[in-house]
């Protein structure tokens, strides 16, 4: 199947700093990517839909100025958590839509810990 | 926004038992995917169903797509502890994608 890769797989940052997470579709082009947040033992929470060449669409309650999304190319979307706080600590997952079949492939996830 | 209703949300069973997970919507899907996620990892695609009434089997897992393409089910026969995980369905509506809240399955030895 198609491969979606996230980097870094885990990161620890200080409170108040910003951290960037990358999501790449390695063997296909994705005009649409999704970013999710997942707390322990809970399901995925969709944060935003990332569209190549246009602004991201954020879900209700997600601060777009805090979670900056850039979909600069057909194979790369980035999520930047700005002015991170301990409550932003979570598992962040991206997914990419492949082709006309609309199959979603997920990245491996990125653990963010804010201290 | 999660427009797919998944049930049950939690399921704890003994090894060897059978179970069924459901995914329902009031809208018609053009396709639907089932995923399984283990703790600390991203979800892994299990199957994609496209045709109404379609049934796909993956070893002990049987996936069925409703005739009207508004619902789907995942049936596991003789569950094993290795089946433990979060099962997610995701449906395509034209150019949009929606997903269920997930079913957290625990299979006890």
mmCIF file of C-alpha atoms in Angstrom:
data_model
loop_
_atom_site.group_PDB
_atom_site.id
_atom_site.type_symbol
_atom_site.label_atom_id
_atom_site.label_comp_id
_atom_site.label_asym_id
_atom_site.label_seq_id
_atom_site.Cartn_x
_atom_site.Cartn_y
_atom_site.Cartn_z
ATOM 1 C CA UNK A 1 0.000 0.000 0.000
ATOM 2 C CA UNK A 2 0.871 3.645 -0.183
ATOM 3 C CA UNK A 3 3.229 5.132 2.392
ATOM 4 C CA UNK A 4 2.777 8.250 4.459
ATOM 5 C CA UNK A 5 5.661 9.285 6.661
ATOM 6 C CA UNK A 6 5.731 11.667 9.612
ATOM 7 C CA UNK A 7 8.717 13.384 11.113
ATOM 8 C CA UNK A 8 9.706 13.592 13.853
ATOM 9 C CA UNK A 9 8.202 10.511 15.440
ATOM 10 C CA UNK A 10 8.627 12.123 18.831
ATOM 11 C CA UNK A 11 9.699 15.536 20.066
ATOM 12 C CA UNK A 12 10.110 17.233 23.431
ATOM 13 C CA UNK A 13 9.997 21.014 23.535
ATOM 14 C CA UNK A 14 9.927 23.736 26.132
ATOM 15 C CA UNK A 15 6.749 25.602 26.938
ATOM 16 C CA UNK A 16 6.436 28.721 24.799
ATOM 17 C CA UNK A 17 8.435 27.438 21.864
ATOM 18 C CA UNK A 18 7.111 26.276 18.502
ATOM 19 C CA UNK A 19 7.499 22.866 16.942
ATOM 20 C CA UNK A 20 6.944 21.675 13.373
ATOM 21 C CA UNK A 21 5.732 18.246 12.340
ATOM 22 C CA UNK A 22 6.035 17.094 8.737
ATOM 23 C CA UNK A 23 3.761 14.729 6.848
ATOM 24 C CA UNK A 24 4.947 13.318 3.534
ATOM 25 C CA UNK A 25 3.279 11.045 1.022
ATOM 26 C CA UNK A 26 6.247 9.048 -0.230
ATOM 27 C CA UNK A 27 4.913 7.315 -3.329
ATOM 28 C CA UNK A 28 1.866 9.294 -4.383
ATOM 29 C CA UNK A 29 0.665 12.845 -4.687
ATOM 30 C CA UNK A 30 -1.944 14.049 -2.234
ATOM 31 C CA UNK A 31 -3.926 17.209 -2.815
ATOM 32 C CA UNK A 32 -5.673 16.612 0.491
ATOM 33 C CA UNK A 33 -4.127 15.704 3.821
ATOM 34 C CA UNK A 34 -5.685 15.595 7.266
ATOM 35 C CA UNK A 35 -4.263 16.339 10.703
ATOM 36 C CA UNK A 36 -5.563 14.610 13.819
ATOM 37 C CA UNK A 37 -4.894 14.712 17.505
ATOM 38 C CA UNK A 38 -5.272 11.705 19.724
ATOM 39 C CA UNK A 39 -5.241 11.506 23.499
ATOM 40 C CA UNK A 40 -4.425 8.225 25.271
ATOM 41 C CA UNK A 41 -7.066 5.559 24.838
ATOM 42 C CA UNK A 42 -9.247 7.858 22.758
ATOM 43 C CA UNK A 43 -10.117 7.981 19.110
ATOM 44 C CA UNK A 44 -8.733 10.366 16.531
ATOM 45 C CA UNK A 45 -9.936 13.948 16.624
ATOM 46 C CA UNK A 46 -9.828 15.684 13.272
ATOM 47 C CA UNK A 47 -8.123 19.056 13.621
ATOM 48 C CA UNK A 48 -8.005 20.318 10.066
ATOM 49 C CA UNK A 49 -8.065 19.475 6.393
ATOM 50 C CA UNK A 50 -4.955 20.555 4.521
ATOM 51 C CA UNK A 51 -5.396 21.414 0.845
ATOM 52 C CA UNK A 52 -2.443 21.863 -1.472
ATOM 53 C CA UNK A 53 -2.144 25.438 -2.632
ATOM 54 C CA UNK A 54 -4.899 26.834 -0.444
ATOM 55 C CA UNK A 55 -5.701 27.558 3.163
ATOM 56 C CA UNK A 56 -6.452 24.728 5.541
ATOM 57 C CA UNK A 57 -9.960 24.130 6.782
ATOM 58 C CA UNK A 58 -10.077 23.898 10.555
ATOM 59 C CA UNK A 59 -12.603 21.996 12.634
ATOM 60 C CA UNK A 60 -14.670 23.874 15.139
ATOM 61 C CA UNK A 61 -12.751 24.642 18.307
ATOM 62 C CA UNK A 62 -9.289 24.278 16.764
ATOM 63 C CA UNK A 63 -7.258 27.494 16.880
ATOM 64 C CA UNK A 64 -5.870 28.164 13.429
ATOM 65 C CA UNK A 65 -3.351 30.693 14.739
ATOM 66 C CA UNK A 66 -1.978 28.154 17.162
ATOM 67 C CA UNK A 67 -1.899 25.156 14.837
ATOM 68 C CA UNK A 68 -0.447 26.459 11.591
ATOM 69 C CA UNK A 69 -0.844 24.187 8.606
ATOM 70 C CA UNK A 70 1.036 24.567 5.344
ATOM 71 C CA UNK A 71 0.517 22.294 2.347
ATOM 72 C CA UNK A 72 3.327 23.582 0.176
ATOM 73 C CA UNK A 73 3.499 20.709 -2.292
ATOM 74 C CA UNK A 74 1.555 17.661 -3.375
ATOM 75 C CA UNK A 75 3.672 15.452 -1.119
ATOM 76 C CA UNK A 76 4.214 17.580 1.971
ATOM 77 C CA UNK A 77 2.048 19.130 4.656
ATOM 78 C CA UNK A 78 3.382 20.621 7.869
ATOM 79 C CA UNK A 79 1.749 21.295 11.217
ATOM 80 C CA UNK A 80 3.381 23.903 13.428
ATOM 81 C CA UNK A 81 2.295 24.106 17.043
ATOM 82 C CA UNK A 82 3.056 27.668 18.057
ATOM 83 C CA UNK A 83 3.736 28.811 21.620
ATOM 84 C CA UNK A 84 3.307 25.267 22.809
ATOM 85 C CA UNK A 85 1.982 24.569 26.289
ATOM 86 C CA UNK A 86 1.914 21.332 28.304
ATOM 87 C CA UNK A 87 -1.750 20.815 27.420
ATOM 88 C CA UNK A 88 -0.703 20.577 23.754
ATOM 89 C CA UNK A 89 1.165 17.383 24.579
ATOM 90 C CA UNK A 90 -0.458 14.663 22.524
ATOM 91 C CA UNK A 91 -0.101 12.183 19.690
ATOM 92 C CA UNK A 92 -0.504 13.949 16.349
ATOM 93 C CA UNK A 93 -1.325 11.919 13.240
ATOM 94 C CA UNK A 94 -1.633 12.913 9.616
ATOM 95 C CA UNK A 95 -3.274 11.130 6.738
ATOM 96 C CA UNK A 96 -3.260 11.621 2.981
ATOM 97 C CA UNK A 97 -5.880 10.875 0.368
ATOM 98 C CA UNK A 98 -4.676 8.820 -2.560
ATOM 99 C CA UNK A 99 -6.189 9.036 -5.974
ATOM 100 C CA UNK A 100 -9.716 8.822 -7.249
ATOM 101 C CA UNK A 101 -10.432 5.868 -5.001
ATOM 102 C CA UNK A 102 -10.288 8.231 -2.044
ATOM 103 C CA UNK A 103 -8.336 5.819 0.082
ATOM 104 C CA UNK A 104 -6.780 7.370 3.183
ATOM 105 C CA UNK A 105 -3.357 6.324 4.356
ATOM 106 C CA UNK A 106 -2.113 7.357 7.785
ATOM 107 C CA UNK A 107 1.298 8.387 8.987
ATOM 108 C CA UNK A 108 2.972 6.703 11.931
ATOM 109 C CA UNK A 109 2.137 9.576 14.261
ATOM 110 C CA UNK A 110 4.258 12.048 16.199
ATOM 111 C CA UNK A 111 4.438 12.221 19.963
ATOM 112 C CA UNK A 112 4.708 15.784 21.242
ATOM 113 C CA UNK A 113 5.649 16.436 24.845
ATOM 114 C CA UNK A 114 5.769 20.024 26.058
ATOM 115 C CA UNK A 115 7.648 20.546 29.311
ATOM 116 C CA UNK B 1 -16.634 16.468 12.079
ATOM 117 C CA UNK B 2 -17.492 12.828 12.651
ATOM 118 C CA UNK B 3 -20.613 11.982 10.683
ATOM 119 C CA UNK B 4 -20.120 8.248 10.793
ATOM 120 C CA UNK B 5 -21.650 6.506 13.789
ATOM 121 C CA UNK B 6 -19.571 3.617 14.976
ATOM 122 C CA UNK B 7 -20.755 1.093 17.525
ATOM 123 C CA UNK B 8 -19.975 -0.148 20.009
ATOM 124 C CA UNK B 9 -17.389 2.356 21.192
ATOM 125 C CA UNK B 10 -15.826 -0.136 23.588
ATOM 126 C CA UNK B 11 -15.836 -3.911 23.505
ATOM 127 C CA UNK B 12 -14.100 -6.335 25.827
ATOM 128 C CA UNK B 13 -14.388 -10.048 25.067
ATOM 129 C CA UNK B 14 -12.699 -13.355 25.776
ATOM 130 C CA UNK B 15 -10.416 -15.074 23.332
ATOM 131 C CA UNK B 16 -12.374 -17.268 20.936
ATOM 132 C CA UNK B 17 -15.545 -15.185 20.919
ATOM 133 C CA UNK B 18 -17.025 -13.573 17.822
ATOM 134 C CA UNK B 19 -17.851 -9.897 17.485
ATOM 135 C CA UNK B 20 -19.286 -7.372 15.066
ATOM 136 C CA UNK B 21 -18.556 -3.662 14.769
ATOM 137 C CA UNK B 22 -20.915 -1.360 12.909
ATOM 138 C CA UNK B 23 -20.438 1.839 10.950
ATOM 139 C CA UNK B 24 -23.545 3.794 9.957
ATOM 140 C CA UNK B 25 -24.431 7.050 8.255
ATOM 141 C CA UNK B 26 -27.479 8.756 6.807
ATOM 142 C CA UNK B 27 -25.461 9.605 3.705
ATOM 143 C CA UNK B 28 -24.282 7.403 0.871
ATOM 144 C CA UNK B 29 -20.583 6.565 0.731
ATOM 145 C CA UNK B 30 -18.739 6.310 -2.557
ATOM 146 C CA UNK B 31 -16.260 4.081 -0.728
ATOM 147 C CA UNK B 32 -15.470 3.053 2.814
ATOM 148 C CA UNK B 33 -12.304 1.978 4.541
ATOM 149 C CA UNK B 34 -11.646 0.073 7.761
ATOM 150 C CA UNK B 35 -8.476 0.682 9.753
ATOM 151 C CA UNK B 36 -6.869 -0.839 12.831
ATOM 152 C CA UNK B 37 -4.665 1.149 15.146
ATOM 153 C CA UNK B 38 -2.375 -0.166 17.865
ATOM 154 C CA UNK B 39 -1.254 2.100 20.722
ATOM 155 C CA UNK B 40 1.421 4.577 19.725
ATOM 156 C CA UNK B 41 1.112 3.875 16.030
ATOM 157 C CA UNK B 42 -0.807 5.288 13.115
ATOM 158 C CA UNK B 43 -3.898 3.476 11.785
ATOM 159 C CA UNK B 44 -3.248 0.755 9.227
ATOM 160 C CA UNK B 45 -5.617 0.187 6.321
ATOM 161 C CA UNK B 46 -7.400 -3.180 6.474
ATOM 162 C CA UNK B 47 -9.795 -2.996 3.538
ATOM 163 C CA UNK B 48 -11.618 -0.723 1.107
ATOM 164 C CA UNK B 49 -15.168 -1.517 -0.008
ATOM 165 C CA UNK B 50 -16.753 0.218 -2.956
ATOM 166 C CA UNK B 51 -19.748 -1.741 -4.261
ATOM 167 C CA UNK B 52 -23.078 -1.958 -2.419
ATOM 168 C CA UNK B 53 -23.513 -5.447 -0.945
ATOM 169 C CA UNK B 54 -19.820 -6.182 -1.266
ATOM 170 C CA UNK B 55 -18.283 -8.668 1.156
ATOM 171 C CA UNK B 56 -14.547 -8.963 1.673
ATOM 172 C CA UNK B 57 -12.703 -11.425 3.872
ATOM 173 C CA UNK B 58 -9.298 -11.015 5.436
ATOM 174 C CA UNK B 59 -8.498 -14.232 7.332
ATOM 175 C CA UNK B 60 -10.843 -14.134 10.360
ATOM 176 C CA UNK B 61 -12.179 -10.665 9.480
ATOM 177 C CA UNK B 62 -15.252 -10.238 7.283
ATOM 178 C CA UNK B 63 -16.211 -6.804 5.988
ATOM 179 C CA UNK B 64 -19.603 -6.063 4.511
ATOM 180 C CA UNK B 65 -20.831 -2.967 2.711
ATOM 181 C CA UNK B 66 -24.572 -2.333 2.891
ATOM 182 C CA UNK B 67 -26.632 -2.549 -0.277
ATOM 183 C CA UNK B 68 -27.445 1.165 -0.048
ATOM 184 C CA UNK B 69 -23.812 2.025 0.740
ATOM 185 C CA UNK B 70 -24.825 3.827 3.937
ATOM 186 C CA UNK B 71 -23.511 1.290 6.404
ATOM 187 C CA UNK B 72 -20.802 -1.282 6.884
ATOM 188 C CA UNK B 73 -19.866 -3.963 9.358
ATOM 189 C CA UNK B 74 -16.725 -5.710 10.477
ATOM 190 C CA UNK B 75 -17.096 -9.214 11.877
ATOM 191 C CA UNK B 76 -14.248 -10.999 13.642
ATOM 192 C CA UNK B 77 -14.475 -14.740 14.150
ATOM 193 C CA UNK B 78 -12.703 -16.451 17.038
ATOM 194 C CA UNK B 79 -11.056 -13.271 18.283
ATOM 195 C CA UNK B 80 -7.483 -13.443 19.515
ATOM 196 C CA UNK B 81 -5.547 -11.154 21.870
ATOM 197 C CA UNK B 82 -3.618 -9.916 18.838
ATOM 198 C CA UNK B 83 -6.845 -8.418 17.501
ATOM 199 C CA UNK B 84 -6.833 -5.891 20.349
ATOM 200 C CA UNK B 85 -6.785 -2.344 19.053
ATOM 201 C CA UNK B 86 -8.810 0.619 17.857
ATOM 202 C CA UNK B 87 -10.894 -0.086 14.755
ATOM 203 C CA UNK B 88 -11.871 2.918 12.637
ATOM 204 C CA UNK B 89 -14.130 3.280 9.644
ATOM 205 C CA UNK B 90 -13.756 6.155 7.189
ATOM 206 C CA UNK B 91 -16.146 7.004 4.398
ATOM 207 C CA UNK B 92 -15.769 9.007 1.226
ATOM 208 C CA UNK B 93 -18.507 11.456 0.237
ATOM 209 C CA UNK B 94 -17.468 12.827 -3.141
ATOM 210 C CA UNK B 95 -14.315 14.794 -2.418
ATOM 211 C CA UNK B 96 -14.895 14.771 1.325
ATOM 212 C CA UNK B 97 -13.833 12.155 3.865
ATOM 213 C CA UNK B 98 -15.510 11.370 7.180
ATOM 214 C CA UNK B 99 -14.611 8.919 9.877
ATOM 215 C CA UNK B 100 -16.148 7.218 12.848
ATOM 216 C CA UNK B 101 -15.127 7.699 16.466
ATOM 217 C CA UNK B 102 -13.678 4.207 16.566
ATOM 218 C CA UNK B 103 -14.303 0.985 18.428
ATOM 219 C CA UNK B 104 -11.773 0.052 21.055
ATOM 220 C CA UNK B 105 -11.551 -3.744 21.186
ATOM 221 C CA UNK B 106 -9.868 -5.679 23.959
ATOM 222 C CA UNK B 107 -9.541 -9.445 23.629
ATOM 223 C CA UNK B 108 -8.604 -11.138 26.869
ATOM 224 C CA UNK B 109 -6.631 -14.389 26.816
#
